[in-house]
PDB file of C-alpha atoms in Angstrom:
ATOM      1  CA  MET A   7     137.590  85.198  91.935  1.00 70.00           C
ATOM      2  CA  ASN A   8     139.420  86.089  95.067  1.00 87.00           C
ATOM      3  CA  ALA A   9     140.011  83.829  98.092  1.00 92.00           C
ATOM      4  CA  ASP A  10     137.677  85.891 100.346  1.00 94.00           C
ATOM      5  CA  VAL A  11     134.764  85.257  97.930  1.00 94.00           C
ATOM      6  CA  LEU A  12     135.518  81.550  97.881  1.00 93.00           C
ATOM      7  CA  LEU A  13     135.633  81.493 101.653  1.00 94.00           C
ATOM      8  CA  PHE A  14     132.277  83.337 101.827  1.00 95.00           C
ATOM      9  CA  PHE A  15     130.739  80.536  99.747  1.00 95.00           C
ATOM     10  CA  ASP A  16     132.492  77.736 101.648  1.00 93.00           C
ATOM     11  CA  ARG A  17     129.190  76.361 103.053  1.00 93.00           C
ATOM     12  CA  HIS A  18     127.160  77.342  99.978  1.00 94.00           C
ATOM     13  CA  ARG A  19     129.265  76.137  97.032  1.00 95.00           C
ATOM     14  CA  GLU A  20     126.173  75.332  95.010  1.00 97.00           C
ATOM     15  CA  ALA A  21     125.277  79.056  94.914  1.00 97.00           C
ATOM     16  CA  LEU A  22     128.672  80.127  93.536  1.00 97.00           C
ATOM     17  CA  PRO A  23     127.606  79.996  89.846  1.00 97.00           C
ATOM     18  CA  ILE A  24     124.744  82.398  90.652  1.00 97.00           C
ATOM     19  CA  TYR A  25     127.156  84.751  92.374  1.00 97.00           C
ATOM     20  CA  ARG A  26     129.719  84.499  89.542  1.00 97.00           C
ATOM     21  CA  ALA A  27     127.073  85.524  87.009  1.00 97.00           C
ATOM     22  CA  PHE A  28     126.023  88.476  89.155  1.00 98.00           C
ATOM     23  CA  GLU A  29     129.552  89.622  89.921  1.00 97.00           C
ATOM     24  CA  GLY A  30     130.555  89.397  86.253  1.00 97.00           C
ATOM     25  CA  ARG A  31     127.669  91.530  85.127  1.00 97.00           C
ATOM     26  CA  VAL A  32     128.049  94.126  87.892  1.00 98.00           C
ATOM     27  CA  LEU A  33     131.769  94.569  87.482  1.00 96.00           C
ATOM     28  CA  GLY A  34     131.502  94.432  83.680  1.00 97.00           C
ATOM     29  CA  GLU A  35     128.574  96.826  83.285  1.00 97.00           C
ATOM     30  CA  ILE A  36     128.879  99.348  86.097  1.00 96.00           C
ATOM     31  CA  GLU A  37     131.754 101.758  85.871  1.00 92.00           C
ATOM     32  CA  GLU A  38     133.950 102.038  88.957  1.00 92.00           C
ATOM     33  CA  ALA A  39     132.110  99.226  90.743  1.00 96.00           C
ATOM     34  CA  ARG A  40     134.143  97.271  93.194  1.00 96.00           C
ATOM     35  CA  LEU A  41     133.310  94.676  95.834  1.00 96.00           C
ATOM     36  CA  LYS A  42     133.941  94.124  99.505  1.00 97.00           C
ATOM     37  CA  VAL A  43     133.541  90.707 101.162  1.00 97.00           C
ATOM     38  CA  GLN A  44     132.104  90.914 104.624  1.00 96.00           C
ATOM     39  CA  LYS A  45     131.072  88.253 107.104  1.00 94.00           C
ATOM     40  CA  THR A  46     127.371  88.084 106.139  1.00 96.00           C
ATOM     41  CA  GLN A  47     127.333  89.662 102.655  1.00 97.00           C
ATOM     42  CA  ILE A  48     129.358  90.764  99.690  1.00 98.00           C
ATOM     43  CA  THR A  49     128.734  94.428  98.976  1.00 98.00           C
ATOM     44  CA  PHE A  50     129.115  96.221  95.677  1.00 98.00           C
ATOM     45  CA  LEU A  51     130.016  99.875  95.870  1.00 96.00           C
ATOM     46  CA  ASN A  52     131.071 102.894  93.938  1.00 94.00           C
ATOM     47  CA  ARG A  53     131.092 105.937  96.248  1.00 87.00           C
ATOM     48  CA  ARG A  54     128.746 104.041  98.554  1.00 93.00           C
ATOM     49  CA  VAL A  55     127.146 100.617  98.734  1.00 95.00           C
ATOM     50  CA  PHE A  56     124.518 100.111  96.022  1.00 97.00           C
ATOM     51  CA  ALA A  57     123.947  96.344  96.095  1.00 98.00           C
ATOM     52  CA  ALA A  58     124.780  93.243  98.054  1.00 98.00           C
ATOM     53  CA  VAL A  59     124.479  89.479  97.867  1.00 98.00           C
ATOM     54  CA  SER A  60     123.810  87.342 100.899  1.00 98.00           C
ATOM     55  CA  PHE A  61     121.886  84.371 102.198  1.00 97.00           C
ATOM     56  CA  LEU A  62     119.237  86.542 103.850  1.00 96.00           C
ATOM     57  CA  PRO A  63     116.177  84.262 103.955  1.00 95.00           C
ATOM     58  CA  VAL A  64     113.605  86.620 102.417  1.00 95.00           C
ATOM     59  CA  ARG A  65     111.217  83.721 101.901  1.00 93.00           C
ATOM     60  CA  ARG A  66     110.021  80.968 104.221  1.00 94.00           C
ATOM     61  CA  ALA A  67     112.195  77.860 104.048  1.00 94.00           C
ATOM     62  CA  GLY A  68     109.434  75.875 102.294  1.00 95.00           C
ATOM     63  CA  ASP A  69     109.127  78.552  99.589  1.00 94.00           C
ATOM     64  CA  ARG A  70     112.864  78.774  98.846  1.00 95.00           C
ATOM     65  CA  PRO A  71     114.516  76.680  96.159  1.00 95.00           C
ATOM     66  CA  GLU A  72     117.316  74.337  97.182  1.00 95.00           C
ATOM     67  CA  THR A  73     119.981  76.673  95.737  1.00 96.00           C
ATOM     68  CA  TRP A  74     119.533  80.460  96.076  1.00 97.00           C
ATOM     69  CA  LEU A  75     121.122  83.790  96.756  1.00 97.00           C
ATOM     70  CA  THR A  76     119.557  87.077  97.797  1.00 98.00           C
ATOM     71  CA  VAL A  77     120.386  90.228  95.865  1.00 98.00           C
ATOM     72  CA  THR A  78     119.736  93.473  97.732  1.00 98.00           C
ATOM     73  CA  PHE A  79     119.787  96.966  96.189  1.00 98.00           C
ATOM     74  CA  GLY A  80     118.705 100.467  97.253  1.00 96.00           C
ATOM     75  CA  LEU A  81     116.721 102.955  95.249  1.00 96.00           C
ATOM     76  CA  SER A  82     114.966 106.299  95.758  1.00 95.00           C
ATOM     77  CA  ARG A  83     111.664 104.634  94.919  1.00 96.00           C
ATOM     78  CA  ARG A  84     109.806 101.439  95.609  1.00 97.00           C
ATOM     79  CA  VAL A  85     109.801  98.888  92.821  1.00 97.00           C
ATOM     80  CA  ARG A  86     106.547  96.983  92.466  1.00 95.00           C
ATOM     81  CA  SER A  87     107.249  93.636  90.863  1.00 97.00           C
ATOM     82  CA  SER A  88     106.447  90.024  91.622  1.00 96.00           C
ATOM     83  CA  ARG A  89     110.235  89.419  91.635  1.00 96.00           C
ATOM     84  CA  ILE A  90     110.732  91.624  94.664  1.00 97.00           C
ATOM     85  CA  ASP A  91     110.502  89.402  97.788  1.00 97.00           C
ATOM     86  CA  ALA A  92     110.669  92.302 100.245  1.00 96.00           C
ATOM     87  CA  ALA A  93     110.973  96.114 100.145  1.00 97.00           C
ATOM     88  CA  VAL A  94     111.429  98.424 103.108  1.00 97.00           C
ATOM     89  CA  GLU A  95     111.869 102.175 103.453  1.00 96.00           C
ATOM     90  CA  PRO A  96     114.437 102.563 106.278  1.00 92.00           C
ATOM     91  CA  TYR A  97     114.283 106.329 105.843  1.00 89.00           C
ATOM     92  CA  PRO A  98     112.427 108.716 103.487  1.00 92.00           C
ATOM     93  CA  ASN A  99     113.137 108.161  99.791  1.00 90.00           C
ATOM     94  CA  ARG A 100     115.459 105.244 100.395  1.00 93.00           C
ATOM     95  CA  TRP A 101     113.960 101.855  99.518  1.00 97.00           C
ATOM     96  CA  THR A 102     115.867  98.651 100.116  1.00 97.00           C
ATOM     97  CA  HIS A 103     114.727  95.773  97.883  1.00 98.00           C
ATOM     98  CA  HIS A 104     115.498  92.048  98.240  1.00 98.00           C
ATOM     99  CA  VAL A 105     115.259  89.582  95.346  1.00 98.00           C
ATOM    100  CA  LEU A 106     115.798  85.873  95.773  1.00 98.00           C
ATOM    101  CA  ILE A 107     117.711  84.423  92.813  1.00 97.00           C
ATOM    102  CA  ALA A 108     117.625  80.698  92.104  1.00 97.00           C
ATOM    103  CA  GLY A 109     119.921  80.475  89.072  1.00 97.00           C
ATOM    104  CA  PRO A 110     122.322  82.455  86.859  1.00 97.00           C
ATOM    105  CA  GLU A 111     119.578  82.859  84.202  1.00 97.00           C
ATOM    106  CA  GLU A 112     117.729  85.154  86.641  1.00 97.00           C
ATOM    107  CA  ILE A 113     120.558  87.689  86.412  1.00 97.00           C
ATOM    108  CA  ASP A 114     118.695  89.273  83.524  1.00 97.00           C
ATOM    109  CA  SER A 115     118.236  92.795  82.083  1.00 97.00           C
ATOM    110  CA  GLU A 116     115.396  93.645  84.468  1.00 98.00           C
ATOM    111  CA  LEU A 117     117.475  92.859  87.588  1.00 98.00           C
ATOM    112  CA  MET A 118     120.505  94.586  86.132  1.00 98.00           C
ATOM    113  CA  ASP A 119     118.470  97.693  85.278  1.00 98.00           C
ATOM    114  CA  TRP A 120     117.516  97.935  88.951  1.00 98.00           C
ATOM    115  CA  VAL A 121     121.128  97.402  90.080  1.00 98.00           C
ATOM    116  CA  LYS A 122     122.407 100.020  87.611  1.00 98.00           C
ATOM    117  CA  GLU A 123     119.764 102.466  88.864  1.00 97.00           C
ATOM    118  CA  ALA A 124     120.933 101.678  92.418  1.00 97.00           C
ATOM    119  CA  ALA A 125     124.557 102.426  91.395  1.00 97.00           C
ATOM    120  CA  ARG A 126     123.515 105.780  89.920  1.00 96.00           C
ATOM    121  CA  PHE A 127     121.446 106.559  93.043  1.00 95.00           C
ATOM    122  CA  SER A 128     124.406 105.684  95.293  1.00 92.00           C
ATOM    123  CA  ALA A 129     126.922 107.678  93.228  1.00 89.00           C
ATOM    124  CA  GLY A 130     124.666 110.744  93.297  1.00 86.00           C
ATOM    125  CA  LYS A 131     124.293 110.891  97.081  1.00 74.00           C
ATOM    126  CA  ARG A 132     126.279 113.515  98.946  1.00 67.00           C
TER     127      ARG A 132
END
């Protein structure tokens, strides 16, 4: 874990185990994936950004758990699932999905399948 990641979580230390689980799976399961720490999010990219983690409040405060992290990924299609907190189509055939994660156990095969699909989608864009 690099110093920039630790600094990103400075005010959200309780969410670090969620992030560590996500980072470990992404970097371990997606070939050529790397990360970039930014001010408001940590992006995961291959040729282009395919996923990000942030503290984007995709649910009302009263509906969010005490500890959480938002995982964002982009696909060529809209995913319809109760796990998706928000989905927008910023331009044709590009859907951005936001999933609020409350614990490391939610970094499961369903979420990772979407993230892997996002990585393939990103790598295939010209």
